[in-house]
Amino acid sequence: MTPGTARSPVVPALRSARAVVFDTDGVLTDSARVHAAAWKEAFDAWLAALPRETATSGAADGAGAASRRPFDAAEDYRRYVDGRSRLDGAAAFLAARGLPADRAAVAAVAADKERRFTERLRDRPVAAYPGSVRLLRALRGAGVPMAAASASRHAREVLAGAGLLDLFDALVDGVEAARLGLPGKPHPALFLEAARRLGIPPGRCALVEDALAGVEAGRRGGFGLVVGVDRAAGAGAGGSGAGGAPEGGADTATGPGAAGATDAAAGTGTGSGARSGAGAPTRAGEDTPTAGALRRHGADLVVADLAELLAGREGEPS
């Protein structure tokens, strides 16, 4: 059974997909929050230790002080780090602050972040979002092939700890990305490899992502449907939506593709016409800055929780 059948467990926009590829951090598990906290500790420690005349502009006071302001675990994480490799994320943030981003500096910050994240992960396993678990189980029950794709070297450990690993037919993690030499997001190589392992063309796959670089990768890779996840929208609505709080960022490795997509209604065709049938974003996420940014970077629709992708209960429209 696939999402295209009459008894599909998912919303119409997802039914033309023959397979689904999922990002992990912030999509399936609450690990993005842990990544962000580890990045903040690492960046803030690095910034606090810098000499006053450190900005590449050469300014000692105004610009230098601005360059050393603390890392914002929400905005800076989303803009520079989320979905990128540790090295790429560290380099992007330091460069954005006008700070030296040489190999030694980038490696030092990235290594400190890795240490802090690993300590947090050891102290407490990362939880899965209930709405994500419901969607995964519904798709598994319908026989829909699924892959998890994360450039995080901890992805397998996180998914296993959350009890999700056995639900997937394929996993492409940071270990595999490094072995294969895959470039990082927004390059689509990671997701294209996941689709390849499922044996389904990208144009017939849906991709579910929460990072700007990730949805852009989906668009570049020509995925049939790109679903953006805006967890902030669910929190803003009280955090008690269909998915709720977790049960029980990413530490990642770093081609142009057409933005083709399958027709969400008919299940055929590619391109902009197909994307127009994907449906509007959910009300929970349509007005948030993050939802807007996700759409601009390539998301066809945005949800606050993956449970919104499940079809309505019997007798209700879906």
PDB file of C-alpha atoms in Angstrom:
ATOM      1  CA  MET A   1       0.000   0.000   0.000  1.00  0.00           C
ATOM      2  CA  THR A   2       1.275   3.463  -0.859  1.00  0.00           C
ATOM      3  CA  PRO A   3       0.101   6.964   0.089  1.00  0.00           C
ATOM      4  CA  GLY A   4      -1.679   7.125  -3.259  1.00  0.00           C
ATOM      5  CA  THR A   5      -4.311   4.511  -2.410  1.00  0.00           C
ATOM      6  CA  ALA A   6      -7.904   5.216  -1.443  1.00  0.00           C
ATOM      7  CA  ARG A   7      -7.273   4.202   2.162  1.00  0.00           C
ATOM      8  CA  SER A   8      -4.181   6.352   2.486  1.00  0.00           C
ATOM      9  CA  PRO A   9      -3.322   7.423   6.035  1.00  0.00           C
ATOM     10  CA  VAL A  10      -1.922  10.788   4.903  1.00  0.00           C
ATOM     11  CA  VAL A  11      -3.199  14.124   3.636  1.00  0.00           C
ATOM     12  CA  PRO A  12      -3.801  14.529  -0.126  1.00  0.00           C
ATOM     13  CA  ALA A  13      -0.631  16.568  -0.685  1.00  0.00           C
ATOM     14  CA  LEU A  14       1.482  13.596   0.390  1.00  0.00           C
ATOM     15  CA  ARG A  15      -0.411  10.850  -1.435  1.00  0.00           C
ATOM     16  CA  SER A  16       1.446  11.025  -4.741  1.00  0.00           C
ATOM     17  CA  ALA A  17       4.753  10.304  -3.017  1.00  0.00           C
ATOM     18  CA  ARG A  18       5.954   6.729  -3.365  1.00  0.00           C
ATOM     19  CA  ALA A  19       8.525   7.163  -0.586  1.00  0.00           C
ATOM     20  CA  VAL A  20       9.400   9.671   2.120  1.00  0.00           C
ATOM     21  CA  VAL A  21      12.810  10.928   3.222  1.00  0.00           C
ATOM     22  CA  PHE A  22      13.032  12.492   6.680  1.00  0.00           C
ATOM     23  CA  ASP A  23      15.607  14.755   8.241  1.00  0.00           C
ATOM     24  CA  THR A  24      16.115  13.835  11.898  1.00  0.00           C
ATOM     25  CA  ASP A  25      17.043  16.728  14.216  1.00  0.00           C
ATOM     26  CA  GLY A  26      13.989  18.873  14.892  1.00  0.00           C
ATOM     27  CA  VAL A  27      11.824  16.774  12.566  1.00  0.00           C
ATOM     28  CA  LEU A  28      11.699  13.375  14.243  1.00  0.00           C
ATOM     29  CA  THR A  29      13.479  14.069  17.516  1.00  0.00           C
ATOM     30  CA  ASP A  30      13.999  17.008  19.858  1.00  0.00           C
ATOM     31  CA  SER A  31      17.738  16.893  19.179  1.00  0.00           C
ATOM     32  CA  ALA A  32      17.840  20.293  17.442  1.00  0.00           C
ATOM     33  CA  ARG A  33      17.301  21.922  20.834  1.00  0.00           C
ATOM     34  CA  VAL A  34      20.247  19.977  22.253  1.00  0.00           C
ATOM     35  CA  HIS A  35      22.443  20.886  19.286  1.00  0.00           C
ATOM     36  CA  ALA A  36      21.528  24.562  19.648  1.00  0.00           C
ATOM     37  CA  ALA A  37      22.388  24.569  23.350  1.00  0.00           C
ATOM     38  CA  ALA A  38      25.762  22.910  22.681  1.00  0.00           C
ATOM     39  CA  TRP A  39      26.523  25.408  19.900  1.00  0.00           C
ATOM     40  CA  LYS A  40      25.669  28.318  22.169  1.00  0.00           C
ATOM     41  CA  GLU A  41      28.005  27.119  24.908  1.00  0.00           C
ATOM     42  CA  ALA A  42      30.820  26.516  22.425  1.00  0.00           C
ATOM     43  CA  PHE A  43      30.441  29.810  20.552  1.00  0.00           C
ATOM     44  CA  ASP A  44      29.964  31.894  23.688  1.00  0.00           C
ATOM     45  CA  ALA A  45      33.093  30.404  25.251  1.00  0.00           C
ATOM     46  CA  TRP A  46      35.043  31.124  22.080  1.00  0.00           C
ATOM     47  CA  LEU A  47      33.731  34.681  21.799  1.00  0.00           C
ATOM     48  CA  ALA A  48      34.436  35.470  25.450  1.00  0.00           C
ATOM     49  CA  ALA A  49      38.061  34.400  25.025  1.00  0.00           C
ATOM     50  CA  LEU A  50      38.726  36.621  21.997  1.00  0.00           C
ATOM     51  CA  PRO A  51      40.974  39.693  22.273  1.00  0.00           C
ATOM     52  CA  ARG A  52      39.142  42.981  21.868  1.00  0.00           C
ATOM     53  CA  GLU A  53      40.656  43.749  18.444  1.00  0.00           C
ATOM     54  CA  THR A  54      39.440  40.654  16.677  1.00  0.00           C
ATOM     55  CA  ALA A  55      36.921  41.677  14.022  1.00  0.00           C
ATOM     56  CA  THR A  56      38.349  41.337  10.522  1.00  0.00           C
ATOM     57  CA  SER A  57      37.258  44.914   9.867  1.00  0.00           C
ATOM     58  CA  GLY A  58      39.953  45.967  12.356  1.00  0.00           C
ATOM     59  CA  ALA A  59      37.511  47.838  14.573  1.00  0.00           C
ATOM     60  CA  ALA A  60      38.396  47.633  18.244  1.00  0.00           C
ATOM     61  CA  ASP A  61      35.279  48.893  19.963  1.00  0.00           C
ATOM     62  CA  GLY A  62      31.872  49.194  18.247  1.00  0.00           C
ATOM     63  CA  ALA A  63      32.257  46.571  15.530  1.00  0.00           C
ATOM     64  CA  GLY A  64      34.435  44.420  17.769  1.00  0.00           C
ATOM     65  CA  ALA A  65      31.854  44.413  20.556  1.00  0.00           C
ATOM     66  CA  ALA A  66      29.085  43.514  18.094  1.00  0.00           C
ATOM     67  CA  SER A  67      31.193  40.656  16.753  1.00  0.00           C
ATOM     68  CA  ARG A  68      31.555  39.261  20.270  1.00  0.00           C
ATOM     69  CA  ARG A  69      27.890  39.412  21.289  1.00  0.00           C
ATOM     70  CA  PRO A  70      26.567  36.028  22.492  1.00  0.00           C
ATOM     71  CA  PHE A  71      25.340  33.406  20.056  1.00  0.00           C
ATOM     72  CA  ASP A  72      21.542  33.442  19.687  1.00  0.00           C
ATOM     73  CA  ALA A  73      20.381  29.835  20.069  1.00  0.00           C
ATOM     74  CA  ALA A  74      17.265  30.586  18.030  1.00  0.00           C
ATOM     75  CA  GLU A  75      18.087  33.032  15.233  1.00  0.00           C
ATOM     76  CA  ASP A  76      21.831  32.425  14.816  1.00  0.00           C
ATOM     77  CA  TYR A  77      21.271  28.689  14.985  1.00  0.00           C
ATOM     78  CA  ARG A  78      18.589  28.800  12.291  1.00  0.00           C
ATOM     79  CA  ARG A  79      20.507  31.190  10.048  1.00  0.00           C
ATOM     80  CA  TYR A  80      24.059  29.813  10.203  1.00  0.00           C
ATOM     81  CA  VAL A  81      24.176  26.362  11.790  1.00  0.00           C
ATOM     82  CA  ASP A  82      20.959  24.392  11.388  1.00  0.00           C
ATOM     83  CA  GLY A  83      21.281  21.653   8.777  1.00  0.00           C
ATOM     84  CA  ARG A  84      24.975  22.300   8.141  1.00  0.00           C
ATOM     85  CA  SER A  85      28.055  20.378   9.124  1.00  0.00           C
ATOM     86  CA  ARG A  86      29.871  21.288  12.317  1.00  0.00           C
ATOM     87  CA  LEU A  87      32.747  22.714  10.304  1.00  0.00           C
ATOM     88  CA  ASP A  88      30.514  24.537   7.830  1.00  0.00           C
ATOM     89  CA  GLY A  89      28.299  25.885  10.608  1.00  0.00           C
ATOM     90  CA  ALA A  90      31.222  27.141  12.660  1.00  0.00           C
ATOM     91  CA  ALA A  91      32.791  28.776   9.609  1.00  0.00           C
ATOM     92  CA  ALA A  92      29.515  30.426   8.551  1.00  0.00           C
ATOM     93  CA  PHE A  93      28.860  31.925  11.971  1.00  0.00           C
ATOM     94  CA  LEU A  94      32.403  33.209  12.502  1.00  0.00           C
ATOM     95  CA  ALA A  95      32.475  34.740   9.018  1.00  0.00           C
ATOM     96  CA  ALA A  96      29.101  36.398   9.574  1.00  0.00           C
ATOM     97  CA  ARG A  97      30.490  38.057  12.696  1.00  0.00           C
ATOM     98  CA  GLY A  98      33.544  39.288  10.792  1.00  0.00           C
ATOM     99  CA  LEU A  99      35.798  37.031  12.863  1.00  0.00           C
ATOM    100  CA  PRO A 100      38.732  34.954  11.650  1.00  0.00           C
ATOM    101  CA  ALA A 101      37.410  31.695  10.237  1.00  0.00           C
ATOM    102  CA  ASP A 102      40.692  29.944   9.517  1.00  0.00           C
ATOM    103  CA  ARG A 103      40.869  26.175   9.669  1.00  0.00           C
ATOM    104  CA  ALA A 104      42.285  26.071  13.204  1.00  0.00           C
ATOM    105  CA  ALA A 105      39.597  28.380  14.638  1.00  0.00           C
ATOM    106  CA  VAL A 106      36.772  26.537  12.898  1.00  0.00           C
ATOM    107  CA  ALA A 107      38.091  23.144  13.996  1.00  0.00           C
ATOM    108  CA  ALA A 108      38.478  24.283  17.603  1.00  0.00           C
ATOM    109  CA  VAL A 109      34.902  25.579  17.881  1.00  0.00           C
ATOM    110  CA  ALA A 110      33.498  22.525  16.120  1.00  0.00           C
ATOM    111  CA  ALA A 111      35.399  20.156  18.385  1.00  0.00           C
ATOM    112  CA  ASP A 112      34.192  21.965  21.501  1.00  0.00           C
ATOM    113  CA  LYS A 113      30.620  21.778  20.250  1.00  0.00           C
ATOM    114  CA  GLU A 114      31.007  18.043  19.596  1.00  0.00           C
ATOM    115  CA  ARG A 115      32.279  17.471  23.129  1.00  0.00           C
ATOM    116  CA  ARG A 116      29.431  19.431  24.702  1.00  0.00           C
ATOM    117  CA  PHE A 117      26.768  17.730  22.579  1.00  0.00           C
ATOM    118  CA  THR A 118      28.128  14.266  23.305  1.00  0.00           C
ATOM    119  CA  GLU A 119      28.067  14.978  27.041  1.00  0.00           C
ATOM    120  CA  ARG A 120      24.438  16.095  26.844  1.00  0.00           C
ATOM    121  CA  LEU A 121      23.483  13.078  24.762  1.00  0.00           C
ATOM    122  CA  ARG A 122      25.149  10.735  27.252  1.00  0.00           C
ATOM    123  CA  ASP A 123      23.376  12.326  30.204  1.00  0.00           C
ATOM    124  CA  ARG A 124      19.907  12.110  28.656  1.00  0.00           C
ATOM    125  CA  PRO A 125      18.722  10.378  25.446  1.00  0.00           C
ATOM    126  CA  VAL A 126      16.885  12.610  22.988  1.00  0.00           C
ATOM    127  CA  ALA A 127      13.108  12.160  22.817  1.00  0.00           C
ATOM    128  CA  ALA A 128      10.925  11.675  19.751  1.00  0.00           C
ATOM    129  CA  TYR A 129       7.990  13.924  18.887  1.00  0.00           C
ATOM    130  CA  PRO A 130       4.708  11.995  19.330  1.00  0.00           C
ATOM    131  CA  GLY A 131       3.281  13.401  16.084  1.00  0.00           C
ATOM    132  CA  SER A 132       6.353  12.202  14.206  1.00  0.00           C
ATOM    133  CA  VAL A 133       6.017   8.737  15.710  1.00  0.00           C
ATOM    134  CA  ARG A 134       2.361   8.592  14.652  1.00  0.00           C
ATOM    135  CA  LEU A 135       3.176   9.533  11.070  1.00  0.00           C
ATOM    136  CA  LEU A 136       6.078   7.080  10.850  1.00  0.00           C
ATOM    137  CA  ARG A 137       3.948   4.229  12.154  1.00  0.00           C
ATOM    138  CA  ALA A 138       1.092   5.090   9.788  1.00  0.00           C
ATOM    139  CA  LEU A 139       3.440   5.126   6.797  1.00  0.00           C
ATOM    140  CA  ARG A 140       5.111   1.911   7.933  1.00  0.00           C
ATOM    141  CA  GLY A 141       1.697   0.262   8.274  1.00  0.00           C
ATOM    142  CA  ALA A 142       0.831   1.376   4.747  1.00  0.00           C
ATOM    143  CA  GLY A 143       4.051  -0.107   3.380  1.00  0.00           C
ATOM    144  CA  VAL A 144       5.562   3.216   2.308  1.00  0.00           C
ATOM    145  CA  PRO A 145       9.381   3.097   2.020  1.00  0.00           C
ATOM    146  CA  MET A 146      11.098   5.582   4.345  1.00  0.00           C
ATOM    147  CA  ALA A 147      14.637   6.811   4.828  1.00  0.00           C
ATOM    148  CA  ALA A 148      16.240   8.963   7.492  1.00  0.00           C
ATOM    149  CA  ALA A 149      18.899  11.315   6.158  1.00  0.00           C
ATOM    150  CA  SER A 150      21.073  13.345   8.455  1.00  0.00           C
ATOM    151  CA  ALA A 151      24.660  14.420   8.124  1.00  0.00           C
ATOM    152  CA  SER A 152      24.884  14.059  11.896  1.00  0.00           C
ATOM    153  CA  ARG A 153      27.335  11.425  13.009  1.00  0.00           C
ATOM    154  CA  HIS A 154      25.026  10.846  15.972  1.00  0.00           C
ATOM    155  CA  ALA A 155      21.893  10.164  13.899  1.00  0.00           C
ATOM    156  CA  ARG A 156      21.904   6.389  14.323  1.00  0.00           C
ATOM    157  CA  GLU A 157      22.466   6.702  18.070  1.00  0.00           C
ATOM    158  CA  VAL A 158      19.733   9.327  18.450  1.00  0.00           C
ATOM    159  CA  LEU A 159      17.176   7.372  16.399  1.00  0.00           C
ATOM    160  CA  ALA A 160      17.951   4.143  18.236  1.00  0.00           C
ATOM    161  CA  GLY A 161      17.625   5.858  21.607  1.00  0.00           C
ATOM    162  CA  ALA A 162      14.256   7.292  20.568  1.00  0.00           C
ATOM    163  CA  GLY A 163      13.022   3.881  19.395  1.00  0.00           C
ATOM    164  CA  LEU A 164      12.688   4.959  15.753  1.00  0.00           C
ATOM    165  CA  LEU A 165      15.591   3.281  13.967  1.00  0.00           C
ATOM    166  CA  ASP A 166      13.731   0.068  13.059  1.00  0.00           C
ATOM    167  CA  LEU A 167      10.984   2.043  11.285  1.00  0.00           C
ATOM    168  CA  PHE A 168      13.308   3.028   8.423  1.00  0.00           C
ATOM    169  CA  ASP A 169      14.324   1.121   5.327  1.00  0.00           C
ATOM    170  CA  ALA A 170      17.502   3.189   4.941  1.00  0.00           C
ATOM    171  CA  LEU A 171      19.661   5.580   6.922  1.00  0.00           C
ATOM    172  CA  VAL A 172      22.253   7.938   5.493  1.00  0.00           C
ATOM    173  CA  ASP A 173      24.077   9.531   8.423  1.00  0.00           C
ATOM    174  CA  GLY A 174      27.202  11.588   8.911  1.00  0.00           C
ATOM    175  CA  VAL A 175      29.405   8.527   8.974  1.00  0.00           C
ATOM    176  CA  GLU A 176      28.124   7.476   5.557  1.00  0.00           C
ATOM    177  CA  ALA A 177      28.231  11.041   4.235  1.00  0.00           C
ATOM    178  CA  ALA A 178      31.898  11.302   5.191  1.00  0.00           C
ATOM    179  CA  ARG A 179      32.691   7.890   3.715  1.00  0.00           C
ATOM    180  CA  LEU A 180      31.043   8.815   0.423  1.00  0.00           C
ATOM    181  CA  GLY A 181      32.417  12.360   0.406  1.00  0.00           C
ATOM    182  CA  LEU A 182      28.945  13.881   0.108  1.00  0.00           C
ATOM    183  CA  PRO A 183      28.801  17.686   0.185  1.00  0.00           C
ATOM    184  CA  GLY A 184      26.539  19.252   2.808  1.00  0.00           C
ATOM    185  CA  LYS A 185      23.271  21.114   2.552  1.00  0.00           C
ATOM    186  CA  PRO A 186      22.061  23.050   0.651  1.00  0.00           C
ATOM    187  CA  HIS A 187      23.614  20.616  -1.843  1.00  0.00           C
ATOM    188  CA  PRO A 188      21.071  17.786  -2.261  1.00  0.00           C
ATOM    189  CA  ALA A 189      23.603  14.916  -2.307  1.00  0.00           C
ATOM    190  CA  LEU A 190      22.636  13.550   1.122  1.00  0.00           C
ATOM    191  CA  PHE A 191      18.953  13.341   0.259  1.00  0.00           C
ATOM    192  CA  LEU A 192      19.586  12.048  -3.246  1.00  0.00           C
ATOM    193  CA  GLU A 193      21.615   9.202  -1.748  1.00  0.00           C
ATOM    194  CA  ALA A 194      18.726   8.380   0.585  1.00  0.00           C
ATOM    195  CA  ALA A 195      16.279   8.283  -2.342  1.00  0.00           C
ATOM    196  CA  ARG A 196      18.714   6.119  -4.300  1.00  0.00           C
ATOM    197  CA  ARG A 197      18.871   3.596  -1.464  1.00  0.00           C
ATOM    198  CA  LEU A 198      15.077   3.421  -1.413  1.00  0.00           C
ATOM    199  CA  GLY A 199      15.083   2.799  -5.169  1.00  0.00           C
ATOM    200  CA  ILE A 200      12.642   5.653  -5.842  1.00  0.00           C
ATOM    201  CA  PRO A 201      13.363   8.661  -8.104  1.00  0.00           C
ATOM    202  CA  PRO A 202      13.568  11.946  -6.128  1.00  0.00           C
ATOM    203  CA  GLY A 203      10.637  13.336  -8.115  1.00  0.00           C
ATOM    204  CA  ARG A 204       8.428  10.631  -6.638  1.00  0.00           C
ATOM    205  CA  CYS A 205       9.688  11.140  -3.076  1.00  0.00           C
ATOM    206  CA  ALA A 206       8.572  13.567  -0.392  1.00  0.00           C
ATOM    207  CA  LEU A 207      11.193  15.239   1.790  1.00  0.00           C
ATOM    208  CA  VAL A 208      10.459  16.469   5.318  1.00  0.00           C
ATOM    209  CA  GLU A 209      12.885  19.059   6.722  1.00  0.00           C
ATOM    210  CA  ASP A 210      13.026  21.865   9.291  1.00  0.00           C
ATOM    211  CA  ALA A 211      16.227  23.640   8.223  1.00  0.00           C
ATOM    212  CA  LEU A 212      16.408  26.364   5.581  1.00  0.00           C
ATOM    213  CA  ALA A 213      19.442  24.703   4.018  1.00  0.00           C
ATOM    214  CA  GLY A 214      17.554  21.416   4.027  1.00  0.00           C
ATOM    215  CA  VAL A 215      14.416  22.566   2.208  1.00  0.00           C
ATOM    216  CA  GLU A 216      16.645  24.345  -0.288  1.00  0.00           C
ATOM    217  CA  ALA A 217      18.471  21.055  -0.827  1.00  0.00           C
ATOM    218  CA  GLY A 218      15.139  19.365  -1.464  1.00  0.00           C
ATOM    219  CA  ARG A 219      14.214  21.961  -4.054  1.00  0.00           C
ATOM    220  CA  ARG A 220      17.601  21.689  -5.759  1.00  0.00           C
ATOM    221  CA  GLY A 221      17.327  17.904  -5.778  1.00  0.00           C
ATOM    222  CA  GLY A 222      13.967  17.936  -7.537  1.00  0.00           C
ATOM    223  CA  PHE A 223      12.020  16.185  -4.770  1.00  0.00           C
ATOM    224  CA  GLY A 224       8.359  15.772  -5.581  1.00  0.00           C
ATOM    225  CA  LEU A 225       7.154  17.414  -2.386  1.00  0.00           C
ATOM    226  CA  VAL A 226       9.189  19.382   0.153  1.00  0.00           C
ATOM    227  CA  VAL A 227       7.544  19.728   3.554  1.00  0.00           C
ATOM    228  CA  GLY A 228       8.942  22.318   5.947  1.00  0.00           C
ATOM    229  CA  VAL A 229       8.557  21.863   9.704  1.00  0.00           C
ATOM    230  CA  ASP A 230       8.167  24.966  11.863  1.00  0.00           C
ATOM    231  CA  ARG A 231       8.256  23.782  15.470  1.00  0.00           C
ATOM    232  CA  ALA A 232       8.119  27.395  16.672  1.00  0.00           C
ATOM    233  CA  ALA A 233       4.595  27.653  15.255  1.00  0.00           C
ATOM    234  CA  GLY A 234       3.446  24.757  17.418  1.00  0.00           C
ATOM    235  CA  ALA A 235       5.072  26.295  20.474  1.00  0.00           C
ATOM    236  CA  GLY A 236       3.449  29.618  19.709  1.00  0.00           C
ATOM    237  CA  ALA A 237       0.088  27.928  19.549  1.00  0.00           C
ATOM    238  CA  GLY A 238       0.599  26.512  23.001  1.00  0.00           C
ATOM    239  CA  GLY A 239       2.622  23.451  22.056  1.00  0.00           C
ATOM    240  CA  SER A 240      -0.410  21.207  22.538  1.00  0.00           C
ATOM    241  CA  GLY A 241      -1.309  20.524  18.953  1.00  0.00           C
ATOM    242  CA  ALA A 242      -1.594  17.183  17.265  1.00  0.00           C
ATOM    243  CA  GLY A 243       1.943  16.225  18.106  1.00  0.00           C
ATOM    244  CA  GLY A 244       2.528  17.839  21.476  1.00  0.00           C
ATOM    245  CA  ALA A 245       5.816  17.774  23.337  1.00  0.00           C
ATOM    246  CA  PRO A 246       8.467  15.135  22.662  1.00  0.00           C
ATOM    247  CA  GLU A 247       8.150  11.648  24.127  1.00  0.00           C
ATOM    248  CA  GLY A 248      10.608  10.742  26.731  1.00  0.00           C
ATOM    249  CA  GLY A 249      20.917  20.844  15.527  1.00  0.00           C
ATOM    250  CA  ALA A 250      22.721  19.245  13.687  1.00  0.00           C
ATOM    251  CA  ASP A 251      26.143  17.743  14.058  1.00  0.00           C
ATOM    252  CA  THR A 252      26.631  17.197  10.376  1.00  0.00           C
ATOM    253  CA  ALA A 253      29.080  16.334   7.602  1.00  0.00           C
ATOM    254  CA  THR A 254      29.209  19.030   4.550  1.00  0.00           C
ATOM    255  CA  GLY A 255      24.066  20.094  -8.069  1.00  0.00           C
ATOM    256  CA  PRO A 256      21.798  21.929  -9.164  1.00  0.00           C
ATOM    257  CA  GLY A 257      18.497  20.144  -9.534  1.00  0.00           C
ATOM    258  CA  ALA A 258      15.238  21.180 -11.058  1.00  0.00           C
ATOM    259  CA  ALA A 259      12.470  22.102  -8.679  1.00  0.00           C
ATOM    260  CA  GLY A 260      10.248  19.432 -10.223  1.00  0.00           C
ATOM    261  CA  ALA A 261       7.539  17.722  -8.250  1.00  0.00           C
ATOM    262  CA  THR A 262       4.777  15.220  -8.664  1.00  0.00           C
ATOM    263  CA  ASP A 263       1.244  16.491  -8.948  1.00  0.00           C
ATOM    264  CA  ALA A 264      -0.213  16.224  -5.471  1.00  0.00           C
ATOM    265  CA  ALA A 265      -3.708  15.636  -6.716  1.00  0.00           C
ATOM    266  CA  ALA A 266      -3.207  13.409  -9.749  1.00  0.00           C
ATOM    267  CA  GLY A 267       0.137  11.913  -8.783  1.00  0.00           C
ATOM    268  CA  THR A 268       1.679  12.720 -12.174  1.00  0.00           C
ATOM    269  CA  GLY A 269       3.886  15.323 -13.766  1.00  0.00           C
ATOM    270  CA  THR A 270       6.674  17.528 -12.495  1.00  0.00           C
ATOM    271  CA  GLY A 271       7.473  21.195 -12.188  1.00  0.00           C
ATOM    272  CA  SER A 272       5.763  24.315 -10.929  1.00  0.00           C
ATOM    273  CA  GLY A 273       2.288  23.136 -11.861  1.00  0.00           C
ATOM    274  CA  ALA A 274       2.682  20.143  -9.605  1.00  0.00           C
ATOM    275  CA  ARG A 275       3.941  22.294  -6.754  1.00  0.00           C
ATOM    276  CA  SER A 276       0.931  24.550  -6.954  1.00  0.00           C
ATOM    277  CA  GLY A 277      -1.235  21.560  -6.057  1.00  0.00           C
ATOM    278  CA  ALA A 278       0.674  20.789  -2.893  1.00  0.00           C
ATOM    279  CA  GLY A 279      -1.709  22.783  -0.746  1.00  0.00           C
ATOM    280  CA  ALA A 280      -1.465  25.759   1.558  1.00  0.00           C
ATOM    281  CA  PRO A 281       0.563  25.774   4.784  1.00  0.00           C
ATOM    282  CA  THR A 282      -1.206  24.948   7.986  1.00  0.00           C
ATOM    283  CA  ARG A 283      -2.755  27.804   9.912  1.00  0.00           C
ATOM    284  CA  ALA A 284      -0.385  27.145  12.789  1.00  0.00           C
ATOM    285  CA  GLY A 285       2.641  28.061  10.688  1.00  0.00           C
ATOM    286  CA  GLU A 286       1.434  30.354   7.917  1.00  0.00           C
ATOM    287  CA  ASP A 287       2.181  33.669   9.609  1.00  0.00           C
ATOM    288  CA  THR A 288       5.471  32.936  11.344  1.00  0.00           C
ATOM    289  CA  PRO A 289       8.782  34.313  10.003  1.00  0.00           C
ATOM    290  CA  THR A 290      10.225  30.800  10.022  1.00  0.00           C
ATOM    291  CA  ALA A 291       7.375  29.410   7.934  1.00  0.00           C
ATOM    292  CA  GLY A 292       7.820  32.188   5.410  1.00  0.00           C
ATOM    293  CA  ALA A 293      11.556  31.578   5.229  1.00  0.00           C
ATOM    294  CA  LEU A 294      11.005  27.843   4.747  1.00  0.00           C
ATOM    295  CA  ARG A 295       8.680  28.502   1.818  1.00  0.00           C
ATOM    296  CA  ARG A 296      11.091  30.984   0.244  1.00  0.00           C
ATOM    297  CA  HIS A 297      13.879  28.413   0.444  1.00  0.00           C
ATOM    298  CA  GLY A 298      11.840  25.681  -1.217  1.00  0.00           C
ATOM    299  CA  ALA A 299       9.115  24.226   1.035  1.00  0.00           C
ATOM    300  CA  ASP A 300       5.849  23.486  -0.769  1.00  0.00           C
ATOM    301  CA  LEU A 301       3.935  23.451   2.508  1.00  0.00           C
ATOM    302  CA  VAL A 302       4.779  24.034   6.147  1.00  0.00           C
ATOM    303  CA  VAL A 303       3.464  22.204   9.200  1.00  0.00           C
ATOM    304  CA  ALA A 304       4.008  22.782  12.895  1.00  0.00           C
ATOM    305  CA  ASP A 305       3.969  19.056  13.645  1.00  0.00           C
ATOM    306  CA  LEU A 306       4.147  15.944  11.491  1.00  0.00           C
ATOM    307  CA  ALA A 307       0.777  14.723  12.802  1.00  0.00           C
ATOM    308  CA  GLU A 308      -0.736  17.390  10.529  1.00  0.00           C
ATOM    309  CA  LEU A 309       0.284  15.199   7.594  1.00  0.00           C
ATOM    310  CA  LEU A 310      -2.030  12.412   8.763  1.00  0.00           C
ATOM    311  CA  ALA A 311      -5.457  12.152   7.129  1.00  0.00           C
ATOM    312  CA  GLY A 312      -8.471  13.114   9.250  1.00  0.00           C
ATOM    313  CA  ARG A 313     -10.345  10.587  11.289  1.00  0.00           C
ATOM    314  CA  GLU A 314     -12.976   8.495   9.512  1.00  0.00           C
ATOM    315  CA  GLY A 315     -15.845  10.708   8.395  1.00  0.00           C
ATOM    316  CA  GLU A 316     -13.758  13.876   8.422  1.00  0.00           C
ATOM    317  CA  PRO A 317     -12.348  15.575   5.301  1.00  0.00           C
ATOM    318  CA  SER A 318      -8.700  14.816   4.564  1.00  0.00           C
TER     319      SER A 318
END
